[in-house]
Tab-separated table of C-alpha atoms in Angstrom:
chain	number	residue	atom	x	y	z
A	1307	MET	CA	20.475	92.185	-102.651
A	1308	THR	CA	22.482	92.556	-99.497
A	1309	ILE	CA	22.552	96.223	-99.779
A	1310	TRP	CA	18.814	96.328	-100.154
A	1311	TRP	CA	18.423	94.237	-97.133
A	1312	LEU	CA	20.800	96.558	-95.257
A	1313	ILE	CA	18.856	99.587	-96.364
A	1314	LEU	CA	15.629	97.975	-95.290
A	1315	VAL	CA	17.039	97.275	-91.815
A	1316	LEU	CA	18.409	100.774	-91.437
A	1317	ALA	CA	15.044	102.178	-92.536
A	1318	THR	CA	13.286	100.048	-89.986
A	1319	ILE	CA	15.655	101.143	-87.242
A	1320	GLY	CA	15.143	104.775	-88.261
A	1321	ALA	CA	11.376	104.373	-88.217
A	1322	ALA	CA	11.589	102.835	-84.758
A	1323	GLY	CA	13.681	105.746	-83.543
A	1324	ILE	CA	11.226	108.217	-84.890
A	1325	ALA	CA	8.385	106.400	-83.229
A	1326	PHE	CA	10.249	106.411	-79.903
A	1327	ILE	CA	10.842	110.031	-80.076
A	1328	TRP	CA	7.184	110.677	-80.824
A	1329	LEU	CA	6.175	108.658	-77.886
A	1330	ALA	CA	8.547	110.527	-75.590
A	1331	VAL	CA	7.107	113.772	-76.733
A	1332	ARG	CA	3.595	112.513	-76.262
A	1333	VAL	CA	4.315	111.376	-72.657
A	1334	GLY	CA	5.790	114.798	-71.889
A	1335	ARG	CA	2.549	116.355	-72.955
A	1336	GLY	CA	0.490	114.107	-70.605
A	1337	GLY	CA	2.247	115.497	-67.417
A	1338	ALA	CA	1.243	118.885	-68.457
A	1339	SER	CA	-2.492	117.892	-68.590
A	1340	GLN	CA	-2.260	116.340	-65.047
A	1341	LYS	CA	-1.216	119.627	-63.728
A	1342	SER	CA	-4.385	120.957	-65.187
A	1343	GLU	CA	-6.544	118.404	-63.165
A	1344	LEU	CA	-5.053	119.317	-59.763
A	1345	PRO	CA	-7.652	121.947	-59.080
A	1346	TYR	CA	-10.401	119.288	-59.048
A	1347	ALA	CA	-8.703	117.290	-56.329
A	1348	ASP	CA	-8.016	120.291	-54.275
A	1349	ALA	CA	-11.635	121.258	-54.654
A	1350	ALA	CA	-12.728	117.763	-53.561
A	1351	GLU	CA	-10.434	117.861	-50.559
A	1352	LYS	CA	-11.772	121.218	-49.659
A	1353	ASP	CA	-15.319	120.069	-50.073
A	1354	VAL	CA	-14.955	116.726	-48.344
A	1355	GLU	CA	-16.108	118.212	-45.153
A	1356	HIS	CA	-19.383	119.042	-46.890
A	1357	ILE	CA	-19.867	115.528	-48.342
A	1358	PHE	CA	-18.735	113.407	-45.335
A	1359	ASN	CA	-20.651	115.205	-42.649
A	1360	ASP	CA	-21.715	113.680	-39.329
A	1361	GLN	CA	-24.965	112.293	-40.609
A	1362	PHE	CA	-23.273	110.693	-43.559
A	1363	ARG	CA	-20.591	109.326	-41.291
A	1364	GLU	CA	-23.201	108.003	-38.845
A	1365	GLU	CA	-24.969	106.313	-41.659
A	1366	LEU	CA	-21.729	104.860	-42.923
A	1367	ARG	CA	-20.958	103.736	-39.379
A	1368	ASN	CA	-24.357	102.131	-39.117
A	1369	ARG	CA	-23.930	100.472	-42.427
A	1370	GLY	CA	-20.494	99.333	-41.422
A	1371	ARG	CA	-21.825	98.016	-38.113
A	1372	LEU	CA	-24.629	96.181	-39.851
A	1373	HIS	CA	-22.249	94.807	-42.396
A	1374	PHE	CA	-19.835	93.849	-39.684
A	1375	GLU	CA	-22.590	92.226	-37.692
A	1376	LYS	CA	-23.740	90.419	-40.778
A	1377	ILE	CA	-20.254	89.179	-41.431
A	1378	ILE	CA	-19.862	88.284	-37.787
A	1379	GLY	CA	-23.176	86.428	-37.886
A	1380	GLU	CA	-22.310	84.604	-41.050
A	1381	ASN	CA	-18.912	83.707	-39.699
A	1382	ALA	CA	-20.455	82.653	-36.417
A	1383	MET	CA	-22.852	80.450	-38.302
A	1384	PHE	CA	-20.034	79.038	-40.382
A	1385	LEU	CA	-18.013	78.600	-37.216
A	1386	GLN	CA	-20.936	76.902	-35.527
A	1387	GLN	CA	-21.418	74.631	-38.493
A	1388	ASP	CA	-17.738	73.884	-38.564
A	1389	LEU	CA	-17.784	73.323	-34.841
A	1390	ARG	CA	-20.755	71.006	-35.094
A	1391	LEU	CA	-19.177	69.209	-37.956
A	1392	THR	CA	-15.903	68.978	-36.090
A	1393	THR	CA	-17.693	67.806	-32.940
A	1394	SER	CA	-19.613	65.268	-34.921
A	1395	GLN	CA	-16.459	64.077	-36.623
A	1396	LEU	CA	-14.685	64.067	-33.306
A	1397	ASN	CA	-17.499	62.039	-31.801
A	1398	GLU	CA	-17.380	59.638	-34.681
A	1399	TYR	CA	-13.642	59.425	-34.375
A	1400	MET	CA	-13.776	58.897	-30.644
A	1401	LYS	CA	-16.527	56.371	-31.051
A	1402	ASP	CA	-14.605	54.507	-33.699
A	1403	GLU	CA	-11.405	54.683	-31.704
A	1404	ILE	CA	-13.054	53.553	-28.492
A	1405	THR	CA	-14.888	50.790	-30.326
A	1406	ARG	CA	-11.696	49.698	-32.014
A	1407	LYS	CA	-9.784	49.839	-28.753
A	1408	LEU	CA	-12.512	47.973	-26.952
A	1409	LYS	CA	-12.624	45.367	-29.690
A	1410	GLU	CA	-8.866	44.987	-29.480
A	1411	GLU	CA	-8.965	44.727	-25.701
A	1412	PHE	CA	-11.874	42.318	-25.828
A	1413	ALA	CA	-10.027	40.293	-28.427
A	1414	LYS	CA	-6.945	40.228	-26.216
A	1415	TYR	CA	-9.107	39.423	-23.199
A	1416	GLU	CA	-10.851	36.662	-25.096
A	1417	GLU	CA	-7.490	35.383	-26.291
A	1418	SER	CA	-6.191	35.394	-22.717
A	1419	ILE	CA	-9.299	33.576	-21.541
A	1420	MET	CA	-8.921	31.055	-24.336
A	1421	ASP	CA	-5.256	30.569	-23.443
A	1422	ALA	CA	-6.142	30.122	-19.774
A	1423	LYS	CA	-8.930	27.762	-20.740
A	1424	GLN	CA	-6.584	25.783	-22.955
A	1425	LEU	CA	-4.030	25.666	-20.165
A	1426	ALA	CA	-6.676	24.471	-17.740
A	1427	ILE	CA	-7.886	21.860	-20.225
A	1428	ASP	CA	-4.318	20.698	-20.832
A	1429	SER	CA	-3.693	20.527	-17.099
A	1430	ILE	CA	-6.910	18.584	-16.522
A	1431	GLN	CA	-6.080	16.236	-19.376
A	1432	LYS	CA	-2.607	15.660	-17.957
A	1433	THR	CA	-4.101	15.039	-14.529
A	1434	ASN	CA	-6.645	12.661	-16.020
A	1435	THR	CA	-3.926	10.866	-17.911
A	1436	ALA	CA	-1.814	10.592	-14.756
A	1437	ILE	CA	-4.808	9.355	-12.763
A	1438	ASP	CA	-5.623	6.801	-15.455
A	1439	GLU	CA	-2.038	5.611	-15.529
A	1440	GLN	CA	-1.948	5.438	-11.727
A	1441	ARG	CA	-5.258	3.585	-11.645
A	1442	GLN	CA	-4.092	1.178	-14.300
A	1443	MET	CA	-0.828	0.599	-12.452
A	1444	LEU	CA	-2.661	0.057	-9.162
A	1445	SER	CA	-5.099	-2.248	-10.868
A	1446	GLN	CA	-2.249	-4.272	-12.337
A	1447	GLN	CA	-0.469	-4.394	-8.996
A	1448	LEU	CA	-3.665	-5.433	-7.255
A	1449	THR	CA	-4.334	-8.102	-9.847
A	1450	THR	CA	-0.786	-9.368	-9.566
A	1451	GLN	CA	-0.897	-9.423	-5.786
A	1452	LEU	CA	-4.289	-11.115	-5.792
A	1453	GLN	CA	-2.994	-13.726	-8.194
A	1454	GLU	CA	0.113	-14.246	-6.075
A	1455	GLU	CA	-1.991	-14.501	-2.922
A	1456	LYS	CA	-4.356	-16.898	-4.618
A	1457	THR	CA	-1.446	-19.003	-5.844
A	1458	ARG	CA	0.130	-18.920	-2.388
A	1459	LEU	CA	-3.121	-19.902	-0.678
A	1460	LEU	CA	-3.730	-22.684	-3.173
A	1461	GLY	CA	-0.153	-23.881	-2.687
A	1462	ASN	CA	-0.550	-23.794	1.071
A	1463	PHE	CA	-3.857	-25.586	0.810
A	1464	GLU	CA	-2.395	-28.250	-1.439
A	1465	ASN	CA	0.655	-28.593	0.787
A	1466	ASN	CA	-1.375	-28.775	3.964
A	1467	MET	CA	-4.276	-30.695	2.526
A	1468	ALA	CA	-2.788	-34.020	3.571
A	1469	ASP	CA	-2.115	-32.654	7.062
A	1470	VAL	CA	-5.686	-31.415	7.288
A	1471	VAL	CA	-7.070	-34.779	6.268
A	1472	ASN	CA	-4.676	-36.570	8.605
A	1473	HIS	CA	-5.601	-34.310	11.460
A	1474	TYR	CA	-9.283	-34.754	10.768
A	1475	VAL	CA	-9.016	-38.560	10.586
A	1476	LEU	CA	-6.876	-38.730	13.726
A	1477	ALA	CA	-9.263	-36.465	15.603
A	1478	ALA	CA	-12.258	-38.430	14.361
A	1479	ILE	CA	-10.986	-41.875	15.293
A	1480	GLY	CA	-8.735	-40.852	18.192
A	1481	ASN	CA	-10.864	-42.238	20.976
A	1482	GLN	CA	-12.766	-44.787	18.981
A	1483	ILE	CA	-10.138	-47.552	18.869
A	1484	ASP	CA	-9.915	-49.548	22.049
A	1485	LEU	CA	-6.439	-50.335	23.323
A	1486	SER	CA	-7.398	-53.950	23.908
A	1487	ASP	CA	-8.088	-54.265	20.202
A	1488	GLN	CA	-4.626	-52.920	19.493
A	1489	LEU	CA	-2.806	-55.386	21.769
A	1490	GLU	CA	-2.121	-57.875	19.028
A	1491	TYR	CA	-0.790	-55.172	16.754
A	1492	ILE	CA	1.371	-53.763	19.566
A	1493	LEU	CA	2.851	-57.136	20.433
A	1494	THR	CA	3.494	-57.818	16.760
A	1495	GLU	CA	5.346	-54.542	16.356
A	1496	LEU	CA	7.352	-55.226	19.502
A	1497	GLU	CA	8.238	-58.672	18.204
A	1498	GLU	CA	9.341	-57.256	14.863
A	1499	ASN	CA	11.573	-54.689	16.562
A	1500	LYS	CA	12.696	-56.932	19.375
A	1501	THR	CA	16.289	-57.084	18.193
A	1502	ALA	CA	16.661	-53.327	17.984
A	1503	ILE	CA	15.135	-52.855	21.403
A	1504	LEU	CA	17.330	-55.542	22.910
A	1505	GLU	CA	20.453	-54.033	21.419
A	1506	ASP	CA	19.632	-50.636	22.776
A	1507	ILE	CA	18.782	-52.019	26.219
A	1508	GLN	CA	21.950	-54.082	26.359
A	1509	SER	CA	24.135	-51.245	25.177
A	1510	GLY	CA	22.973	-49.307	28.252
A	1511	GLY	CA	22.759	-45.590	28.929
B	1290	MET	CA	24.193	-59.621	47.279
B	1291	ALA	CA	24.034	-58.827	43.592
B	1292	GLY	CA	23.753	-62.506	42.740
B	1293	GLU	CA	20.967	-62.931	45.258
B	1294	SER	CA	19.115	-59.987	43.777
B	1295	ASN	CA	19.401	-61.429	40.299
B	1296	SER	CA	17.644	-64.602	41.392
B	1297	LEU	CA	14.635	-62.690	42.716
B	1298	ALA	CA	11.584	-61.972	40.578
B	1299	LEU	CA	9.750	-58.757	40.094
B	1300	PRO	CA	5.967	-59.197	40.225
B	1301	LEU	CA	3.860	-58.095	37.270
B	1302	LEU	CA	2.056	-55.547	39.387
B	1303	VAL	CA	5.281	-53.632	39.808
B	1304	ILE	CA	5.526	-51.890	36.492
B	1305	SER	CA	7.104	-48.472	36.743
B	1306	PRO	CA	10.026	-46.917	38.664
B	1307	SER	CA	7.474	-45.075	40.773
B	1308	ASP	CA	6.021	-48.449	41.792
B	1309	VAL	CA	9.482	-49.526	42.907
B	1310	SER	CA	9.912	-46.312	44.892
B	1311	ARG	CA	6.501	-46.780	46.462
B	1312	LEU	CA	7.412	-50.363	47.447
B	1313	SER	CA	10.688	-49.185	48.918
B	1314	ARG	CA	8.916	-46.570	51.042
B	1315	GLU	CA	6.334	-49.082	52.184
B	1316	LEU	CA	9.012	-51.592	53.035
B	1317	GLU	CA	10.918	-48.946	54.937
B	1318	ALA	CA	7.783	-48.036	56.879
B	1319	LEU	CA	7.184	-51.712	57.609
B	1320	ASP	CA	10.722	-52.139	58.812
B	1321	ASP	CA	10.315	-49.149	61.112
B	1322	TYR	CA	7.034	-50.508	62.404
B	1323	VAL	CA	8.467	-53.921	63.222
B	1324	HIS	CA	11.484	-52.407	64.871
B	1325	GLN	CA	9.356	-50.120	67.046
B	1326	ALA	CA	7.019	-52.960	67.953
B	1327	SER	CA	9.917	-55.152	69.033
B	1328	LEU	CA	11.189	-52.348	71.237
B	1329	ARG	CA	7.797	-51.854	72.912
B	1330	LYS	CA	6.901	-55.495	73.490
B	1331	GLY	CA	10.076	-57.497	73.515
B	1332	GLY	CA	9.628	-61.253	72.964
B	1333	GLU	CA	5.942	-61.029	71.912
B	1334	ALA	CA	4.697	-61.904	68.444
B	1335	VAL	CA	4.338	-58.869	66.173
B	1336	LYS	CA	1.305	-58.510	63.915
B	1337	LEU	CA	2.106	-56.890	60.621
B	1338	PRO	CA	0.032	-53.951	59.474
B	1339	ARG	CA	-2.056	-54.198	56.343
B	1340	THR	CA	0.243	-54.076	53.330
B	1341	SER	CA	-0.389	-53.197	49.698
B	1342	ARG	CA	-1.129	-55.741	47.020
B	1343	MET	CA	2.157	-55.007	45.287
B	1344	LEU	CA	4.095	-55.768	48.469
B	1345	ASP	CA	2.100	-58.941	48.976
B	1346	GLU	CA	2.888	-59.990	45.407
B	1347	LEU	CA	6.553	-59.257	45.966
B	1348	ALA	CA	6.557	-61.380	49.094
B	1349	THR	CA	4.648	-64.213	47.402
B	1350	ALA	CA	6.811	-64.213	44.295
B	1351	ASN	CA	10.039	-64.372	46.277
B	1352	ASN	CA	8.905	-66.300	49.401
B	1353	PHE	CA	9.652	-63.374	51.675
B	1354	ASN	CA	8.450	-63.252	55.252
B	1355	PHE	CA	8.526	-59.635	56.162
B	1356	LEU	CA	8.419	-60.494	59.826
B	1357	GLN	CA	11.968	-61.635	59.372
B	1358	ALA	CA	14.464	-58.860	59.342
B	1359	HIS	CA	16.807	-60.499	56.862
B	1360	ASP	CA	13.918	-60.946	54.369
B	1361	ARG	CA	13.021	-57.304	54.685
B	1362	LYS	CA	16.640	-56.430	54.188
B	1363	ALA	CA	16.897	-58.687	51.148
B	1364	ALA	CA	13.728	-57.150	49.695
B	1365	LYS	CA	15.045	-53.639	50.240
B	1366	ALA	CA	18.331	-54.571	48.606
B	1367	PHE	CA	16.458	-56.142	45.730
B	1368	LEU	CA	14.324	-53.060	45.220
B	1369	GLU	CA	17.387	-50.828	45.427
B	1370	HIS	CA	19.079	-52.989	42.851
B	1371	ILE	CA	16.024	-52.811	40.619
B	1372	ARG	CA	15.837	-49.037	41.024
B	1373	LYS	CA	19.472	-48.575	40.071
B	1374	GLU	CA	20.081	-51.297	37.499
B	1375	SER	CA	16.854	-52.178	35.747
B	1376	PRO	CA	16.318	-50.840	32.260
B	1377	VAL	CA	13.423	-48.420	31.864
B	1378	VAL	CA	11.401	-47.948	28.697
B	1379	THR	CA	8.596	-45.497	28.088
B	1380	MET	CA	5.507	-46.422	26.140
B	1381	SER	CA	2.899	-43.859	25.153
B	1382	PHE	CA	-0.647	-44.689	24.118
B	1383	ALA	CA	-3.578	-42.677	22.797
B	1384	ALA	CA	-5.675	-43.558	25.859
B	1385	GLU	CA	-5.126	-44.628	29.431
B	1386	PRO	CA	-4.330	-48.375	29.332
B	1387	SER	CA	-6.025	-50.801	31.682
B	1388	SER	CA	-4.132	-52.896	34.251
B	1389	ALA	CA	-4.778	-56.085	32.328
B	1390	PHE	CA	-3.461	-54.528	29.150
B	1391	LEU	CA	-0.346	-53.316	30.922
B	1392	ALA	CA	0.152	-56.706	32.521
B	1393	LYS	CA	0.194	-58.348	29.101
B	1394	VAL	CA	2.610	-55.821	27.724
B	1395	ILE	CA	4.979	-56.002	30.678
B	1396	THR	CA	4.859	-59.764	30.562
B	1397	TRP	CA	6.016	-59.767	26.985
B	1398	LEU	CA	8.716	-57.188	27.707
B	1399	ARG	CA	10.111	-59.073	30.693
B	1400	GLN	CA	10.014	-62.387	28.837
B	1401	ASN	CA	11.634	-61.078	25.678
B	1402	ILE	CA	13.699	-58.054	26.576
B	1403	HIS	CA	14.752	-58.057	30.221
B	1404	PRO	CA	13.297	-59.864	33.306
B	1405	ALA	CA	13.468	-56.771	35.505
B	1406	LEU	CA	12.424	-54.212	32.943
B	1407	LEU	CA	10.397	-51.261	34.191
B	1408	LEU	CA	7.793	-49.541	32.095
B	1409	ARG	CA	6.887	-45.873	32.272
B	1410	VAL	CA	3.476	-45.231	30.709
B	1411	GLY	CA	2.630	-41.977	28.920
B	1412	LEU	CA	-0.459	-40.528	27.281
B	1413	GLN	CA	-0.448	-39.019	23.773
B	1414	PRO	CA	-3.958	-38.588	22.352
B	1415	THR	CA	-2.566	-37.169	19.088
B	1416	ILE	CA	-1.226	-40.519	17.931
B	1417	ALA	CA	-4.833	-41.805	17.607
B	1418	ALA	CA	-3.832	-45.440	17.743
B	1419	GLY	CA	-0.773	-47.613	18.144
B	1420	PHE	CA	2.032	-46.587	20.473
B	1421	THR	CA	5.443	-45.011	20.734
B	1422	LEU	CA	8.359	-46.620	22.546
B	1423	ARG	CA	11.369	-44.770	23.878
B	1424	THR	CA	14.325	-46.797	25.095
B	1425	THR	CA	17.583	-45.468	26.447
B	1426	ASN	CA	18.869	-44.204	23.114
B	1427	LYS	CA	16.121	-44.817	20.579
B	1428	HIS	CA	12.605	-43.810	19.813
B	1429	PHE	CA	10.228	-46.139	18.010
B	1430	ASP	CA	7.006	-44.763	16.591
B	1431	PHE	CA	4.352	-47.349	15.797
B	1432	SER	CA	1.457	-44.915	15.847
B	1433	LEU	CA	-1.327	-44.406	13.340
B	1434	ARG	CA	-0.159	-40.784	12.961
B	1435	LYS	CA	3.236	-41.964	11.790
B	1436	HIS	CA	1.596	-44.416	9.430
B	1437	PHE	CA	-0.522	-41.611	7.971
B	1438	ASP	CA	2.537	-39.419	7.574
B	1439	GLU	CA	4.328	-42.171	5.699
B	1440	GLN	CA	1.318	-42.622	3.439
B	1441	ARG	CA	0.967	-38.891	2.768
B	1442	PRO	CA	2.121	-39.066	-0.921
B	1443	LEU	CA	-0.522	-41.693	-1.562
B	1444	LEU	CA	-3.167	-39.536	0.121
B	1445	LEU	CA	-2.111	-36.492	-1.909
B	1446	GLU	CA	-2.241	-38.506	-5.091
B	1447	LYS	CA	-5.742	-39.736	-4.283
B	1448	LEU	CA	-6.917	-36.243	-3.355
B	1449	GLN	CA	-5.519	-34.739	-6.538
B	1450	LYS	CA	-7.173	-37.438	-8.593
B	1451	ALA	CA	-10.444	-36.765	-6.829
B	1452	GLY	CA	-10.014	-32.994	-7.447
B	1453	ALA	CA	-9.287	-33.512	-11.143
B	1454	LYS	CA	-12.557	-35.370	-11.725
């Protein structure tokens, strides 16, 4: 079996070698046929001056110019479209950016105004509170002082009330009592204090 | 001389020390007048000038004859003694007292306190009624004002009761 397999492999390798050789021979024959075509190329090169004459070249040039112009036009159109699109996008972008920036700035501005407003409100509230406290304190002081003054005046009035009445009575009756009517009273008082007067007189100055 | 002066009486019209001084001046003037008259008309009777009622009272009360020099001298000595030795008290009243009123008061004082006592009269309308008496060392207040002051608690009590109603 192994020998058979070996023979089969050797046969295959031999067949492959034969095929390679055939191919090499075949390729060598191809180079020889190319040499046979060279006269056509030379003939074309020699005759090119007849085919590409000035008219043909002018026509080709015109065609090329037209084609070039067409391409230029198409590209210009594409460029214009791109430019418009880009401009439009740029406008949109700028608009969005400016709007966003403005919104941010307005928001900050509004925030600053709100902060300032809050500060002002706080300050006013503090001032109001201080004024209320001051007013309340002043009111209490005033009430206290008024009460003290009232108490003092009432005290003075009560203390001096007897003096006022005395003064009024004395002033009212001062000149109304005749001395002659008082003589008995005067002599009685002198009699009652006779001893004291005598002692003082006798003791001398 | 002092014993002689003690036996003399001071008339009721002579009340205050200023009355005594006035009498002394008048007596001095009289003495000068009599002396000058005797120098001008030696040996003739001298007519006395018109004298004040107080001087007349003094002469009447003490039997003085002011034509006699020794009587004038005795009167002057008496007045000098009164001015120097007599006790003086001051009484103040709410109004000006009349002469009759003062005569009654001075009578009582000279009968009960001292026979030659002099009285100085003052005026204090604020006492309303009654009088104040100031002796040498003391002050007696028998005025209505003092009485009111002493009754002040009672007045306050009455006023407070009236205010509570």
